[in-house]
PDB file of C-alpha atoms in Angstrom:
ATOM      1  CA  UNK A 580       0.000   0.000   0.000  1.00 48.00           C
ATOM      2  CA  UNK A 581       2.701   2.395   0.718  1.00 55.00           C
ATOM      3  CA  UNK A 582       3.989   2.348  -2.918  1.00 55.00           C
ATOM      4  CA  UNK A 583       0.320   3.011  -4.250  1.00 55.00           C
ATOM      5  CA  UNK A 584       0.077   6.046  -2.500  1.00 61.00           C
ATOM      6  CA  UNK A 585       3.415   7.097  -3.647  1.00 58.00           C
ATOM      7  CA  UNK A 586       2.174   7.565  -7.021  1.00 59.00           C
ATOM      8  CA  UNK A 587      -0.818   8.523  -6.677  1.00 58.00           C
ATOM      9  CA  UNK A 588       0.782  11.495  -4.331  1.00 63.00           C
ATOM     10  CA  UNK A 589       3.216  12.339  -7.307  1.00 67.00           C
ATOM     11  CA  UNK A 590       0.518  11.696 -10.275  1.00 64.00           C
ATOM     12  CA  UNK A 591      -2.170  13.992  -8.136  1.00 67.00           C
ATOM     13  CA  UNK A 592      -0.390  17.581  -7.754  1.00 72.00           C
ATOM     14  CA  UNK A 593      -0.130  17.524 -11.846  1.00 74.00           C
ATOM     15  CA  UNK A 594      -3.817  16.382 -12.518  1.00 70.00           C
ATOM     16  CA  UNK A 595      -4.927  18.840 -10.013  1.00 74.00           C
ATOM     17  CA  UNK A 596      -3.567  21.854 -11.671  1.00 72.00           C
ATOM     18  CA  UNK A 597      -4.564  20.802 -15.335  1.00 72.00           C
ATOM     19  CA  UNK A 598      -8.258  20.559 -14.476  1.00 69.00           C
ATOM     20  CA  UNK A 599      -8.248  23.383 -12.702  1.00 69.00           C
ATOM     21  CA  UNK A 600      -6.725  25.015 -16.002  1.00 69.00           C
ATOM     22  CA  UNK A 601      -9.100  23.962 -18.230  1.00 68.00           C
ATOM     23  CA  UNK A 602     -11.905  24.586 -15.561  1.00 66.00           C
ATOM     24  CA  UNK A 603     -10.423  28.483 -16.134  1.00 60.00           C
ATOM     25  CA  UNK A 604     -10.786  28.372 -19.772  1.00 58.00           C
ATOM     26  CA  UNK A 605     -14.325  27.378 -19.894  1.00 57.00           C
ATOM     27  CA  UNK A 606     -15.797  29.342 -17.165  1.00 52.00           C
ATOM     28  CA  UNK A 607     -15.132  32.682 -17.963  1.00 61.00           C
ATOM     29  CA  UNK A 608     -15.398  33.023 -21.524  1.00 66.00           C
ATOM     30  CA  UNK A 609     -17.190  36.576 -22.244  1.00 72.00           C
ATOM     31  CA  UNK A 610     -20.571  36.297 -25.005  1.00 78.00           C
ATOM     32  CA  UNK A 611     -19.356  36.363 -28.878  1.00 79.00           C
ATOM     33  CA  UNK A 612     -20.228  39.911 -29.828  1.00 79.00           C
ATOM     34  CA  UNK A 613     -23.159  40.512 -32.411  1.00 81.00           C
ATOM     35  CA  UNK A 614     -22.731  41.165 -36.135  1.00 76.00           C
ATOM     36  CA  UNK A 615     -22.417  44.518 -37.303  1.00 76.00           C
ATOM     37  CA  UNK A 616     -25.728  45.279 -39.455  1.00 73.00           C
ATOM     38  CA  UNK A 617     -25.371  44.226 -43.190  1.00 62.00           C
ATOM     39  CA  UNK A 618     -24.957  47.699 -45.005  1.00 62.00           C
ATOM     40  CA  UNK A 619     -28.083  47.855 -47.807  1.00 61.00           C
ATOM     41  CA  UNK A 620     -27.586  49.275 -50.845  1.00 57.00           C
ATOM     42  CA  UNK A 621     -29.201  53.024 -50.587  1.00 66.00           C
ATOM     43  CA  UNK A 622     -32.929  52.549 -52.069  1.00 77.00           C
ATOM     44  CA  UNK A 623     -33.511  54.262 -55.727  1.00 82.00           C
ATOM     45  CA  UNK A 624     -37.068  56.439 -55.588  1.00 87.00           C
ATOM     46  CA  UNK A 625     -39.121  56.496 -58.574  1.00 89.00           C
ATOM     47  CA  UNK A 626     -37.162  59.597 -60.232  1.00 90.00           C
ATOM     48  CA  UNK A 627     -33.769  57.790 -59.139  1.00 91.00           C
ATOM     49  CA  UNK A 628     -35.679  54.839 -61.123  1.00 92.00           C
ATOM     50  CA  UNK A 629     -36.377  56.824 -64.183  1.00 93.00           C
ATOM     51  CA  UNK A 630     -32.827  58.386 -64.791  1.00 94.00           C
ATOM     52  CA  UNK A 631     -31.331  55.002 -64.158  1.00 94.00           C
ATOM     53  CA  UNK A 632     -34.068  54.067 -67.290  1.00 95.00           C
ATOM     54  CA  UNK A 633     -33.117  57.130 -69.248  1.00 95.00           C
ATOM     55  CA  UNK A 634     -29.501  56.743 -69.034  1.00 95.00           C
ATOM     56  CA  UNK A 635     -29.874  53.273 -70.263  1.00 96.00           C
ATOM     57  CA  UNK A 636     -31.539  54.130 -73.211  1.00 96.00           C
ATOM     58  CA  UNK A 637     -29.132  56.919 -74.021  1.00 95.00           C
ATOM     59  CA  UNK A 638     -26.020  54.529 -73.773  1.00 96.00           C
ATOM     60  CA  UNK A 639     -27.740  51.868 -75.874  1.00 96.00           C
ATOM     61  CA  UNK A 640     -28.579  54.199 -78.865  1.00 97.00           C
ATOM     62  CA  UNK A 641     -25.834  55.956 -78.391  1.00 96.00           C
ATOM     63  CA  UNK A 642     -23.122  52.863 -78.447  1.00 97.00           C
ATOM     64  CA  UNK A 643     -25.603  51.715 -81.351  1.00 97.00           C
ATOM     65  CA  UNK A 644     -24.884  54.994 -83.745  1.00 97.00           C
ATOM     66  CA  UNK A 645     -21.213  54.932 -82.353  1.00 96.00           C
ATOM     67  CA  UNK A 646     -20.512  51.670 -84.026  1.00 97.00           C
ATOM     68  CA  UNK A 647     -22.274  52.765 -87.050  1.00 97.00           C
ATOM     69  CA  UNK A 648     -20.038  55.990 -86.934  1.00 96.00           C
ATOM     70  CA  UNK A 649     -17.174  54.138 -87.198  1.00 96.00           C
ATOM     71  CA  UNK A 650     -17.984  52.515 -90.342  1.00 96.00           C
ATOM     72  CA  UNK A 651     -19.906  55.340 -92.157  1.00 96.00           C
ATOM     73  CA  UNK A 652     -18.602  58.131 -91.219  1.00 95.00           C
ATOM     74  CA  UNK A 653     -16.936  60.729 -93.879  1.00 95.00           C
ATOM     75  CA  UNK A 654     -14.972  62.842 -91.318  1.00 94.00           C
ATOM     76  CA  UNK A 655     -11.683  60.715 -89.731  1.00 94.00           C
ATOM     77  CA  UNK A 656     -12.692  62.498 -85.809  1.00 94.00           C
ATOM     78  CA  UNK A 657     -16.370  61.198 -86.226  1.00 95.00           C
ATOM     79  CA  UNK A 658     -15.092  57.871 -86.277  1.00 95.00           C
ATOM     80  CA  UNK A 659     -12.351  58.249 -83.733  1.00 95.00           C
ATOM     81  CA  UNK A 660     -15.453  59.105 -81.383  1.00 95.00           C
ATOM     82  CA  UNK A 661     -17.609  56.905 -81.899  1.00 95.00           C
ATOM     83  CA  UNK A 662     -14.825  54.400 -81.148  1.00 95.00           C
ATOM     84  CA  UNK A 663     -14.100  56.614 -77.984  1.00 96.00           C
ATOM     85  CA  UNK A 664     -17.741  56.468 -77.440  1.00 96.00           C
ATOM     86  CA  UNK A 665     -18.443  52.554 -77.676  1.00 96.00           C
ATOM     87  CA  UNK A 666     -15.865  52.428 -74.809  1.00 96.00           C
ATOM     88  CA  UNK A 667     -16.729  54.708 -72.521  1.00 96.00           C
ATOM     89  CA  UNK A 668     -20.841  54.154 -73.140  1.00 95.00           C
ATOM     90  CA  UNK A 669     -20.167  50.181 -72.688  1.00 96.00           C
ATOM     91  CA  UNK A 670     -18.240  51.173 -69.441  1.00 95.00           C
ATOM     92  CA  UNK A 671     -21.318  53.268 -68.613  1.00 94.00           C
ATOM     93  CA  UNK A 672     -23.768  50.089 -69.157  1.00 95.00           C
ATOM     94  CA  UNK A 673     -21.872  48.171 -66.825  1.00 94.00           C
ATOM     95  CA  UNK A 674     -21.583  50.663 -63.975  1.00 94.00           C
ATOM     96  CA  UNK A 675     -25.441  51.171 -64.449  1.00 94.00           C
ATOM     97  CA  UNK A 676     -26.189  47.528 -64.371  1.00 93.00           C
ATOM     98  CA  UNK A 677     -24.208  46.914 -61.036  1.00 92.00           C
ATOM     99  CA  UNK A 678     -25.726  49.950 -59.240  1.00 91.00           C
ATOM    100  CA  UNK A 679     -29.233  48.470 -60.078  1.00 91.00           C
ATOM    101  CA  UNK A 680     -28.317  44.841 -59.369  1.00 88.00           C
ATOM    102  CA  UNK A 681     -29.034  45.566 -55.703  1.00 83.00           C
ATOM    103  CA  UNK A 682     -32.355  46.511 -56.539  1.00 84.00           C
ATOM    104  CA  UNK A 683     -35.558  45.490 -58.324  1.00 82.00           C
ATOM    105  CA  UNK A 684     -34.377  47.181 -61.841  1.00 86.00           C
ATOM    106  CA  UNK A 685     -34.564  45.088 -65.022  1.00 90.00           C
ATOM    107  CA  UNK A 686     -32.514  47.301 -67.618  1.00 92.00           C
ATOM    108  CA  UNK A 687     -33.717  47.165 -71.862  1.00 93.00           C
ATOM    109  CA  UNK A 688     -31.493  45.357 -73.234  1.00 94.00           C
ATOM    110  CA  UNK A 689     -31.790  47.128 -76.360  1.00 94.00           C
ATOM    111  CA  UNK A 690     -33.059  50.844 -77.382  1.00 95.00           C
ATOM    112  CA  UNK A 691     -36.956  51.219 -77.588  1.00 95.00           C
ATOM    113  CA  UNK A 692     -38.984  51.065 -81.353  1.00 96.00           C
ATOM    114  CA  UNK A 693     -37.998  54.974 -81.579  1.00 95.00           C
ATOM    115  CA  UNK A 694     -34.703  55.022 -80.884  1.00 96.00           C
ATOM    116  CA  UNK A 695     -33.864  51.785 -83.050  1.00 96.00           C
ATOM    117  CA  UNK A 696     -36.137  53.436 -86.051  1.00 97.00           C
ATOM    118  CA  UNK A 697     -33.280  56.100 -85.686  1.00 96.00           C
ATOM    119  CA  UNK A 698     -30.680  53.373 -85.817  1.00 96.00           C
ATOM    120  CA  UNK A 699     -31.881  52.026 -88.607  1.00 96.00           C
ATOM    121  CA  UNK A 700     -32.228  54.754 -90.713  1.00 97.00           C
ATOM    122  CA  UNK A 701     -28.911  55.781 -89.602  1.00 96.00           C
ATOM    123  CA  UNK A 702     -27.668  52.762 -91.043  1.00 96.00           C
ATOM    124  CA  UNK A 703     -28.611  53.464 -94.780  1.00 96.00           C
ATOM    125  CA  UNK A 704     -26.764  56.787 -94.470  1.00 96.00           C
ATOM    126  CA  UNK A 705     -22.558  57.099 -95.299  1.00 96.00           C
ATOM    127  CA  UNK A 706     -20.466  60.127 -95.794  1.00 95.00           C
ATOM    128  CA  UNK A 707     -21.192  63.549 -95.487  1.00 95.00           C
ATOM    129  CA  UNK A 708     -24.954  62.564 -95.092  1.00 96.00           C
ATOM    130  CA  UNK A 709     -24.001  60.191 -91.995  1.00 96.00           C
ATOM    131  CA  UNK A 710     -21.927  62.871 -89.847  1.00 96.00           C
ATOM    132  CA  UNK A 711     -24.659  65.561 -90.382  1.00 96.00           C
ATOM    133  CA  UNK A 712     -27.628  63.651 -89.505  1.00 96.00           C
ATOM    134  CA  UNK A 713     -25.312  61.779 -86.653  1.00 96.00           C
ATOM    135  CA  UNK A 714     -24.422  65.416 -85.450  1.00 95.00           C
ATOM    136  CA  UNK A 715     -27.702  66.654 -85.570  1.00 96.00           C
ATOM    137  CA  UNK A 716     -29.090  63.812 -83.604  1.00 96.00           C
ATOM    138  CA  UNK A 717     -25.967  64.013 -80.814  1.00 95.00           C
ATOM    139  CA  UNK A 718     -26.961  67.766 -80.569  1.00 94.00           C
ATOM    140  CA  UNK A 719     -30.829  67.131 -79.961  1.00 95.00           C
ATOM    141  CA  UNK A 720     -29.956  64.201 -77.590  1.00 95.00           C
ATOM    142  CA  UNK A 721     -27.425  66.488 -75.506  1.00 94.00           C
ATOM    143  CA  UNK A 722     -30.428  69.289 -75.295  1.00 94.00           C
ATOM    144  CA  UNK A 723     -32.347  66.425 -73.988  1.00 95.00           C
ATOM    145  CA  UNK A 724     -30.691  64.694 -71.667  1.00 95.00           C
ATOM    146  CA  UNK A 725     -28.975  67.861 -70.234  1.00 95.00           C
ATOM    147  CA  UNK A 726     -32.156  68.584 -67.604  1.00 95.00           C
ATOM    148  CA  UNK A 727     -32.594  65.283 -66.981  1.00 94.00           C
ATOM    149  CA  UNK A 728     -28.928  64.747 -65.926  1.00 95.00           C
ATOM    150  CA  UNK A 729     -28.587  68.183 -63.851  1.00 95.00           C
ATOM    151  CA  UNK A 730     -32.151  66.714 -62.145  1.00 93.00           C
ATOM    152  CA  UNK A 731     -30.837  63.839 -61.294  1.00 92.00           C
ATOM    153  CA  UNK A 732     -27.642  65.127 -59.455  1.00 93.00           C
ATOM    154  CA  UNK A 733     -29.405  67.748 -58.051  1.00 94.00           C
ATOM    155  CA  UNK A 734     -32.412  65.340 -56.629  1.00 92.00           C
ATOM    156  CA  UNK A 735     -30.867  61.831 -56.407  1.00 91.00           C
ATOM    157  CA  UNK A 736     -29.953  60.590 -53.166  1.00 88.00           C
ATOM    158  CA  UNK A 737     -27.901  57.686 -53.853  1.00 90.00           C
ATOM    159  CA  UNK A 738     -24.201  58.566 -54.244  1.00 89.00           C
ATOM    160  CA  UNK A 739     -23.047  56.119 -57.010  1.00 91.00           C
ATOM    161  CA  UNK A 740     -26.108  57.709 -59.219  1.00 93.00           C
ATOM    162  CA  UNK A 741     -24.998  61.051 -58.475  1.00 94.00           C
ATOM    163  CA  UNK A 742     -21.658  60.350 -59.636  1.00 94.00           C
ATOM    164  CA  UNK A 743     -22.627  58.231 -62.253  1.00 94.00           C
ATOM    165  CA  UNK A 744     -24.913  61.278 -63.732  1.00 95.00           C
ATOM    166  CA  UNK A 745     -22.158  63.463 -63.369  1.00 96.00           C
ATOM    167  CA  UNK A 746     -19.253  61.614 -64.917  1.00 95.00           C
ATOM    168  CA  UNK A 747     -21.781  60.878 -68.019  1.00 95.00           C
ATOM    169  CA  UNK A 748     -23.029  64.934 -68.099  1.00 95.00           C
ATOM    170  CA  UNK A 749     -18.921  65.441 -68.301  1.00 95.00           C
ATOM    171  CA  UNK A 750     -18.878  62.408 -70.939  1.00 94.00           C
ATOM    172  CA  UNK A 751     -21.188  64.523 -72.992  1.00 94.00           C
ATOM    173  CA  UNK A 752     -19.912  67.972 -72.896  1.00 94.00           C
ATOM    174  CA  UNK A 753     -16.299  66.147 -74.137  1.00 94.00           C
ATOM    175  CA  UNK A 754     -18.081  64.681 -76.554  1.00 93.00           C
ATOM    176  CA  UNK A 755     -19.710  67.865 -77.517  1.00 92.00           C
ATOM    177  CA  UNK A 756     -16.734  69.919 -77.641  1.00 92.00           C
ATOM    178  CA  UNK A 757     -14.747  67.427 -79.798  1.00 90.00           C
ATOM    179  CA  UNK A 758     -17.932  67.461 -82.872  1.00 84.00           C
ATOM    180  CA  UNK A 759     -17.323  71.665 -82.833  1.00 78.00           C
TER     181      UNK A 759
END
C-alpha cells in the first residue's frame, strides 16, 4: 500500500492543476459579440428609377450609332469618337447595371422602337450625309438629356447615381466639344 500512495501522491499535484486550467478556460469566456448590421444598398425612388431608365436608353442608342459611326462616317474624328464612345458608353452600361443589381431594376437590353427606327435609318446613311444627320441627332440628344442629368444630381440621393450622372453629363460635354 505504501507504494500506491506514492504515485498517486506524485501523479495527483499535476492532474490537479490541469483541471483546474481547463476549468479556467471554460468558465469565464465573455458572449461572442453581435454582427455589425449588413450595409443595404441606398434605395432608388421612382425619379432615381427613371434616370437610371433614361440613361440606359441613351447609352444603348448611343453605343448603337457609335458603331455605325465608325464605319460610315466621312470625317476621320467622327469615327475616332464613336470608337471613344463605344468604350466609354459600354463602361457606362456596366456601372449602371451593377448599381441596379441591388435593386428590383430590369434594364432594356436594347433601345426602344424609336430610338432603333433612328438606328436604322442611320444605317442606310454614309459620308457627309451620316456625320450631319449623326451630329444633328448628338446635338438634340445632348439638349435632352442635359435637364434630366442636372435633375438627377441635383435630386438623387444615392451617391453612385450622383456620380454616375455626373461623370456621363462630363462624358457629354467632351463629346460635344470634340464634334465643334
Amino acid at each position: 500500500m505504501p507504494l500506491l500512495s506514492r504515485h498517486t501522491s506524485r501523479a495527483l499535484p499535476p492532474l490537479t492543476a490541469a483541471l483546474l486550467a481547463l476549468g479556467a478556460c471554460t468558465a469565464g469566456q465573455p458572449p461572442v459579440p453581435p454582427l455589425p448590421p449588413l450595409q443595404q444598398a441606398p434605395t432608388l425612388t421612382i425619379a432615381d428609377t427613371d434616370l437610371v431608365q433614361k440613361l440606359n436608353e441613351m447609352d444603348l442608342t448611343r453605343i448603337a450609332l457609335a458603331k455605325i459611326a465608325q464605319t460610315n462616317a466621312a470625317r476621320s474624328d467622327i469615327a475616332t469618337l464613336g470608337a471613344t464612345m463605344v468604350k466609354d458608353l459600354t463602361g457606362n452600361q456596366d456601372r449602371l447595371a451593377k448599381l441596379v443589381s441591388a435593386h428590383a431594376i430590369t434594364l432594356a437590353p436594347k433601345p426602344s422602337a424609336a430610338n432603333q427606327k433612328i438606328i436604322d435609318r442611320m444605317q442606310h446613311l454614309h459620308g457627309a450625309a451620316f456625320d450631319r444627320a449623326y451630329i444633328r441627332y448628338l446635338s438634340r440628344d445632348d439638349a435632352r438629356m442635359k435637364p434630366v442629368l442636372e435633375s438627377g444630381i441635383t435630386s438623387s440621393k444615392n451617391a453612385d447615381l450622383t456620380k454616375l450622372a455626373t461623370d456621363t453629363k462630363t462624358l457629354l460635354a467632351a463629346y460635344e466639344a470634340q464634334l465643334k
